[in-house]
Tab-separated table of C-alpha atoms and ligand atoms in Angstrom:
chain	number	residue	atom	x	y	z
A	1	MET	CA	246.771	113.879	40.507
A	2	GLN	CA	249.301	115.303	42.952
A	3	THR	CA	248.860	118.909	44.054
A	4	PHE	CA	251.706	121.085	45.322
A	5	ASN	CA	251.593	124.585	46.766
A	6	THR	CA	255.307	124.991	47.403
A	7	VAL	CA	258.254	125.269	45.041
A	8	ALA	CA	260.341	122.912	47.205
A	9	GLY	CA	257.632	120.209	47.281
A	10	LEU	CA	257.119	120.315	43.524
A	11	ARG	CA	260.872	120.290	42.840
A	12	ARG	CA	261.393	117.234	45.080
A	13	TYR	CA	258.638	115.332	43.287
A	14	LEU	CA	259.809	116.249	39.765
A	15	GLN	CA	263.442	115.436	40.573
A	16	GLN	CA	262.406	111.849	41.227
A	17	ALA	CA	260.339	111.735	38.003
A	18	ARG	CA	263.317	113.050	36.048
A	19	LEU	CA	265.567	110.325	37.524
A	20	GLU	CA	263.074	107.857	36.088
A	21	LYS	CA	263.588	109.623	32.727
A	22	ALA	CA	260.008	110.880	32.502
A	23	ALA	CA	259.494	113.464	29.749
A	24	ILE	CA	257.754	116.423	31.408
A	25	GLY	CA	255.085	118.484	29.645
A	26	PHE	CA	254.046	121.785	31.205
A	27	VAL	CA	250.937	123.951	30.781
A	28	PRO	CA	251.080	127.303	32.611
A	29	THR	CA	247.667	128.860	33.273
A	30	MET	CA	245.915	131.394	35.471
A	31	GLY	CA	243.063	128.976	36.198
A	32	ALA	CA	239.302	129.411	35.640
A	33	LEU	CA	239.900	126.587	33.216
A	34	HIS	CA	237.847	126.083	30.061
A	35	ASP	CA	238.062	123.660	27.150
A	36	GLY	CA	240.866	125.720	25.529
A	37	HIS	CA	243.092	125.060	28.563
A	38	ILE	CA	241.983	121.426	28.688
A	39	ALA	CA	242.951	120.946	25.022
A	40	LEU	CA	246.486	122.092	25.937
A	41	ILE	CA	246.528	119.599	28.823
A	42	GLN	CA	245.312	116.774	26.581
A	43	THR	CA	248.036	117.516	24.023
A	44	ALA	CA	250.647	117.548	26.797
A	45	VAL	CA	249.325	114.244	28.163
A	46	ARG	CA	249.612	112.671	24.694
A	47	GLU	CA	253.159	113.906	24.095
A	48	ASN	CA	254.791	113.396	27.520
A	49	ASP	CA	255.150	110.884	30.357
A	50	LEU	CA	254.147	113.405	33.002
A	51	THR	CA	252.020	116.549	32.649
A	52	VAL	CA	252.290	119.495	35.035
A	53	CYS	CA	249.737	122.324	35.051
A	54	SER	CA	250.308	125.507	37.034
A	55	ILE	CA	247.475	127.708	38.215
A	56	PHE	CA	248.740	131.082	39.306
A	57	VAL	CA	247.094	134.454	38.793
A	58	ASN	CA	250.353	136.321	38.292
A	59	PRO	CA	250.002	139.806	39.805
A	60	VAL	CA	253.084	141.226	38.051
A	61	GLN	CA	251.544	140.812	34.593
A	62	PHE	CA	248.394	142.811	35.422
A	63	ASN	CA	248.604	146.484	34.579
A	64	ASN	CA	245.016	147.029	35.728
A	65	PRO	CA	244.390	146.388	39.482
A	66	ASP	CA	240.640	145.993	38.886
A	67	ASP	CA	241.249	143.243	36.294
A	68	LEU	CA	243.521	141.423	38.789
A	69	GLN	CA	240.983	141.699	41.587
A	70	LYS	CA	238.088	140.521	39.411
A	71	TYR	CA	239.986	137.725	37.675
A	72	PRO	CA	237.870	134.564	38.187
A	73	ARG	CA	239.309	132.039	40.653
A	74	THR	CA	237.806	128.522	40.642
A	75	LEU	CA	240.549	126.259	41.991
A	76	GLU	CA	238.347	123.352	43.133
A	77	ALA	CA	236.490	123.006	39.836
A	78	ASP	CA	239.789	123.464	37.947
A	79	SER	CA	241.379	120.650	39.920
A	80	LEU	CA	238.541	118.257	39.015
A	81	GLN	CA	238.790	119.164	35.319
A	82	LEU	CA	242.548	118.614	35.334
A	83	GLN	CA	242.153	115.231	36.967
A	84	GLU	CA	239.597	114.179	34.346
A	85	ALA	CA	241.908	115.318	31.544
A	86	GLY	CA	244.701	113.063	32.840
A	87	CYS	CA	246.936	115.795	34.283
A	88	ASP	CA	249.492	114.310	36.717
A	89	VAL	CA	250.571	117.315	38.747
A	90	LEU	CA	248.928	120.600	39.727
A	91	PHE	CA	251.128	123.415	40.999
A	92	ALA	CA	249.004	126.096	42.689
A	93	PRO	CA	251.257	128.405	44.705
A	94	GLU	CA	250.212	131.463	46.701
A	95	VAL	CA	251.581	134.832	45.606
A	96	THR	CA	253.997	134.894	48.590
A	97	GLU	CA	255.403	131.510	47.545
A	98	MET	CA	256.215	132.753	44.042
A	99	TYR	CA	257.240	136.245	45.124
A	100	PRO	CA	258.582	136.321	48.713
A	101	GLN	CA	259.268	139.924	47.790
A	102	ALA	CA	258.175	141.981	44.804
A	103	PRO	CA	260.544	141.143	41.915
A	104	ILE	CA	263.032	143.849	40.912
A	105	VAL	CA	264.050	142.113	37.676
A	106	SER	CA	262.288	143.171	34.491
A	107	PHE	CA	262.310	142.062	30.869
A	108	GLY	CA	262.159	144.043	27.638
A	109	PHE	CA	261.110	142.430	24.396
A	110	GLY	CA	262.094	145.200	21.969
A	111	PRO	CA	259.892	145.416	18.874
A	112	LEU	CA	257.643	142.616	20.167
A	113	GLU	CA	256.257	144.881	22.856
A	114	THR	CA	255.991	148.215	21.086
A	115	VAL	CA	252.868	146.964	19.289
A	116	MET	CA	249.337	145.878	20.232
A	117	GLU	CA	249.170	144.358	23.759
A	118	GLY	CA	252.539	145.925	24.582
A	119	THR	CA	251.203	149.402	23.841
A	120	PHE	CA	247.934	149.008	25.710
A	121	ARG	CA	249.254	146.973	28.656
A	122	PRO	CA	252.543	148.581	29.754
A	123	GLY	CA	254.666	146.176	31.808
A	124	HIS	CA	252.460	143.206	30.922
A	125	PHE	CA	255.057	141.257	28.943
A	126	SER	CA	257.793	141.902	31.472
A	127	GLY	CA	255.487	140.280	34.030
A	128	VAL	CA	254.787	137.397	31.655
A	129	GLY	CA	258.546	136.967	31.095
A	130	ILE	CA	259.220	136.902	34.840
A	131	VAL	CA	256.587	134.294	35.637
A	132	VAL	CA	257.364	132.077	32.640
A	133	ALA	CA	261.118	132.160	33.406
A	134	LYS	CA	260.435	131.337	37.066
A	135	LEU	CA	258.055	128.507	36.202
A	136	PHE	CA	260.496	127.052	33.645
A	137	ASN	CA	263.228	127.111	36.310
A	138	ILE	CA	260.931	125.454	38.849
A	139	VAL	CA	259.360	122.799	36.590
A	140	GLU	CA	262.242	122.307	34.091
A	141	PRO	CA	259.841	120.931	31.470
A	142	ASP	CA	260.892	119.258	28.239
A	143	LYS	CA	257.931	120.768	26.410
A	144	ALA	CA	255.672	123.701	27.308
A	145	TYR	CA	252.256	124.379	25.771
A	146	PHE	CA	250.758	127.782	24.929
A	147	GLY	CA	247.630	128.871	23.043
A	148	GLN	CA	247.632	130.800	19.776
A	149	LYS	CA	244.797	132.827	21.314
A	150	ASP	CA	247.554	134.913	22.946
A	151	LEU	CA	249.633	135.284	19.775
A	152	GLN	CA	251.871	138.071	21.058
A	153	GLN	CA	252.546	136.086	24.234
A	154	THR	CA	253.721	133.125	22.130
A	155	ALA	CA	256.188	135.418	20.326
A	156	VAL	CA	257.455	136.798	23.646
A	157	VAL	CA	257.868	133.295	25.115
A	158	ARG	CA	259.746	132.110	22.021
A	159	ALA	CA	262.091	135.128	22.326
A	160	LEU	CA	262.636	134.411	26.036
A	161	VAL	CA	263.507	130.768	25.350
A	162	ARG	CA	265.783	131.624	22.420
A	163	ASP	CA	267.621	134.536	24.027
A	164	LEU	CA	268.094	132.896	27.449
A	165	SER	CA	268.681	129.344	26.119
A	166	PHE	CA	265.942	127.638	28.117
A	167	PRO	CA	266.057	123.951	27.136
A	168	VAL	CA	262.308	123.849	26.503
A	169	ASP	CA	260.443	122.936	23.335
A	170	ILE	CA	257.612	125.479	22.890
A	171	ARG	CA	254.407	124.061	21.399
A	172	ILE	CA	251.640	126.347	20.173
A	173	CYS	CA	248.081	124.970	20.093
A	174	PRO	CA	245.113	126.323	18.092
A	175	THR	CA	242.476	128.612	19.620
A	176	LEU	CA	239.385	126.786	20.864
A	177	ARG	CA	236.099	128.580	20.214
A	178	GLU	CA	232.521	128.373	21.416
A	179	SER	CA	230.066	127.136	18.774
A	180	ASP	CA	229.206	130.752	17.885
A	181	GLY	CA	232.884	131.566	17.218
A	182	LEU	CA	233.737	133.411	20.443
A	183	ALA	CA	237.276	132.472	21.498
A	184	MET	CA	237.154	130.684	24.857
A	185	SER	CA	238.550	132.826	27.643
A	186	SER	CA	238.407	132.826	31.429
A	187	ARG	CA	237.213	136.432	31.212
A	188	ASN	CA	234.095	135.404	29.209
A	189	THR	CA	232.420	134.419	32.494
A	190	ARG	CA	232.444	138.110	33.430
A	191	LEU	CA	230.279	139.084	30.420
A	192	THR	CA	226.622	139.856	31.139
A	193	ALA	CA	224.023	137.726	29.297
A	194	GLN	CA	223.429	140.628	26.905
A	195	GLU	CA	227.155	141.126	26.269
A	196	ARG	CA	227.630	137.394	25.728
A	197	THR	CA	225.088	137.451	22.876
A	198	ILE	CA	227.003	140.145	20.991
A	199	ALA	CA	230.549	138.983	21.878
A	200	PRO	CA	230.871	136.664	18.807
A	201	GLN	CA	230.740	139.763	16.562
A	202	LEU	CA	234.419	140.226	17.384
A	203	PHE	CA	235.258	136.994	15.540
A	204	GLN	CA	232.862	137.893	12.706
A	205	VAL	CA	234.850	141.076	12.043
A	206	LEU	CA	238.098	139.059	11.961
A	207	LYS	CA	236.547	136.570	9.516
A	208	THR	CA	235.252	139.331	7.214
A	209	CYS	CA	238.639	141.046	7.284
A	210	LYS	CA	240.381	137.770	6.391
A	211	LYS	CA	237.938	137.205	3.516
A	212	GLU	CA	238.641	140.685	2.161
A	213	LEU	CA	242.407	140.199	2.334
A	214	LEU	CA	242.133	136.828	0.590
A	215	ALA	CA	240.028	138.532	-2.098
A	216	GLY	CA	242.908	140.941	-2.731
A	217	ILE	CA	241.545	144.026	-1.000
A	218	PRO	CA	244.516	146.177	0.118
A	219	VAL	CA	245.588	145.785	3.748
A	220	GLU	CA	244.906	149.388	4.741
A	221	THR	CA	241.422	149.309	3.163
A	222	ALA	CA	240.528	146.044	4.902
A	223	ARG	CA	241.727	147.495	8.200
A	224	GLN	CA	239.603	150.615	7.718
A	225	HIS	CA	236.563	148.455	6.936
A	226	ALA	CA	237.128	146.505	10.160
A	227	ASP	CA	237.513	149.751	12.146
A	228	ALA	CA	234.247	150.995	10.646
A	229	ALA	CA	232.516	147.704	11.512
A	230	PHE	CA	233.563	148.143	15.153
A	231	ALA	CA	232.411	151.752	15.211
A	232	ALA	CA	228.977	150.546	14.057
A	233	MET	CA	228.758	147.774	16.665
A	234	GLU	CA	227.096	148.863	19.872
A	235	GLY	CA	228.779	147.886	23.130
A	236	PHE	CA	232.330	147.422	21.848
A	237	ARG	CA	235.194	149.807	22.470
A	238	LEU	CA	237.997	148.908	20.074
A	239	GLU	CA	241.576	149.227	21.365
A	240	TYR	CA	243.331	148.000	18.239
A	241	LEU	CA	242.827	145.942	15.136
A	242	GLU	CA	246.131	145.275	13.409
A	243	ILE	CA	247.153	143.284	10.365
A	244	VAL	CA	250.672	142.100	11.133
A	245	ASP	CA	253.353	139.598	10.258
A	246	ALA	CA	252.540	136.516	12.356
A	247	VAL	CA	256.143	136.138	13.589
A	248	SER	CA	257.590	139.660	13.873
A	249	LEU	CA	254.157	141.144	14.777
A	250	GLN	CA	255.039	144.277	12.812
A	251	PRO	CA	252.265	145.887	10.725
A	252	LEU	CA	251.996	144.660	7.140
A	253	THR	CA	251.457	146.916	4.174
A	254	ARG	CA	250.576	143.970	1.945
A	255	ARG	CA	249.525	140.413	2.586
A	256	GLY	CA	252.424	137.971	2.866
A	257	ALA	CA	252.792	134.279	2.024
A	258	PRO	CA	250.199	131.824	3.378
A	259	GLU	CA	250.233	131.397	7.193
A	260	THR	CA	252.294	134.579	7.723
A	261	THR	CA	249.475	137.113	8.054
A	262	ALA	CA	247.806	137.700	11.417
A	263	ILE	CA	244.792	139.869	12.160
A	264	CYS	CA	244.842	140.742	15.855
A	265	VAL	CA	242.162	142.522	17.815
A	266	ALA	CA	241.535	143.780	21.342
A	267	ALA	CA	238.277	145.383	22.391
A	268	TYR	CA	236.355	146.101	25.554
A	269	LEU	CA	232.849	144.772	25.788
A	270	GLY	CA	231.448	146.517	28.850
A	271	GLU	CA	234.103	146.019	31.530
A	272	VAL	CA	235.649	142.958	29.937
A	273	ARG	CA	238.647	143.132	27.640
A	274	LEU	CA	238.550	140.527	24.861
A	275	ILE	CA	241.372	139.613	22.493
A	276	ASP	CA	241.394	137.353	19.461
A	277	ASN	CA	243.361	136.725	16.273
A	278	LEU	CA	243.359	134.809	13.000
A	279	VAL	CA	246.517	133.591	11.280
A	280	PHE	CA	246.316	132.615	7.634
B	1	AMP	P1	245.499	131.914	30.732
B	1	AMP	O1	244.982	131.062	31.836
B	1	AMP	O2	244.487	132.822	30.126
B	1	AMP	O3	246.800	132.584	31.097
B	1	AMP	O4	245.868	130.903	29.565
B	1	AMP	C1	246.728	129.810	29.762
B	1	AMP	C2	247.091	129.234	28.416
B	1	AMP	O5	245.913	128.801	27.750
B	1	AMP	C3	247.761	130.270	27.500
B	1	AMP	O6	248.813	129.661	26.778
B	1	AMP	C4	246.633	130.675	26.596
B	1	AMP	O7	247.062	131.136	25.328
B	1	AMP	C5	245.869	129.366	26.457
B	1	AMP	N1	244.488	129.617	26.037
B	1	AMP	C6	243.613	130.531	26.546
B	1	AMP	N2	242.452	130.528	25.871
B	1	AMP	C7	242.591	129.580	24.894
B	1	AMP	C8	241.740	129.097	23.856
B	1	AMP	N3	240.521	129.594	23.671
B	1	AMP	N4	242.210	128.120	23.053
B	1	AMP	C9	243.457	127.613	23.227
B	1	AMP	N5	244.314	128.033	24.183
B	1	AMP	C10	243.889	128.991	25.013
């Protein structure tokens, strides 16, 4: 695996690969890699001639300075995992390489950011838009891989690609979970042992809510039941639990056709903010 820390070095290398007509797959990450990230890499390796992974903890998408400071950074271990998974290129720039000065451009995503993460993390999706646009311009991938775990992010990235005509095929991969149902996340390593034992309850509430909706219980009632379940669970502080259209992300008043309903949740467990969703 080749590792690059500079935009110029990576561009030179990829230019040559492109001349040789290599199809380039790209997996942007913030590192502290787990099996969910590695599944994205493995899919990219299967579907492309050359796979590029970026590891960059993007400061402009953090609305909480404490979260940015405490974000786990494990570059050496990440690099080994990527190599084992068959990744060809790692791009791991410093902040000053990506942002020689603080960016003055910003993005708005209209109705996609007036709900859920957009409400609770002001400026977050603008920061995501900036880094994804930059990385697409640097890597110029044929395909880029994102996890359904960050459902709203996938909608924002699709809008970015559509509205700005990026020639990139966006592939969404399923959420990988621990055996007890907890969605894998880099932030899970920050949970205390006690918090880790109760963390899977988040997924249990999503599953119960899904079951109720499939049984025909009205959307608003199912949502209230889920709210009540959170209120009864010690340790969690619920930010939102929304039942939305899986594409527009707008709240639903009744369940739609199969695969168009999404239940999305964000909750603090101690100091750690967890998100998860189910689409069905
Ligand atoms: P992050 O490093 O958290 O920015 O995530 C990088 C990519 O991995 C994003 O597209 C995430 O949606 C995806 N991802 C994170 N957790 C999971 C998971 N548990 N399963 C599948 N994909 C994931």
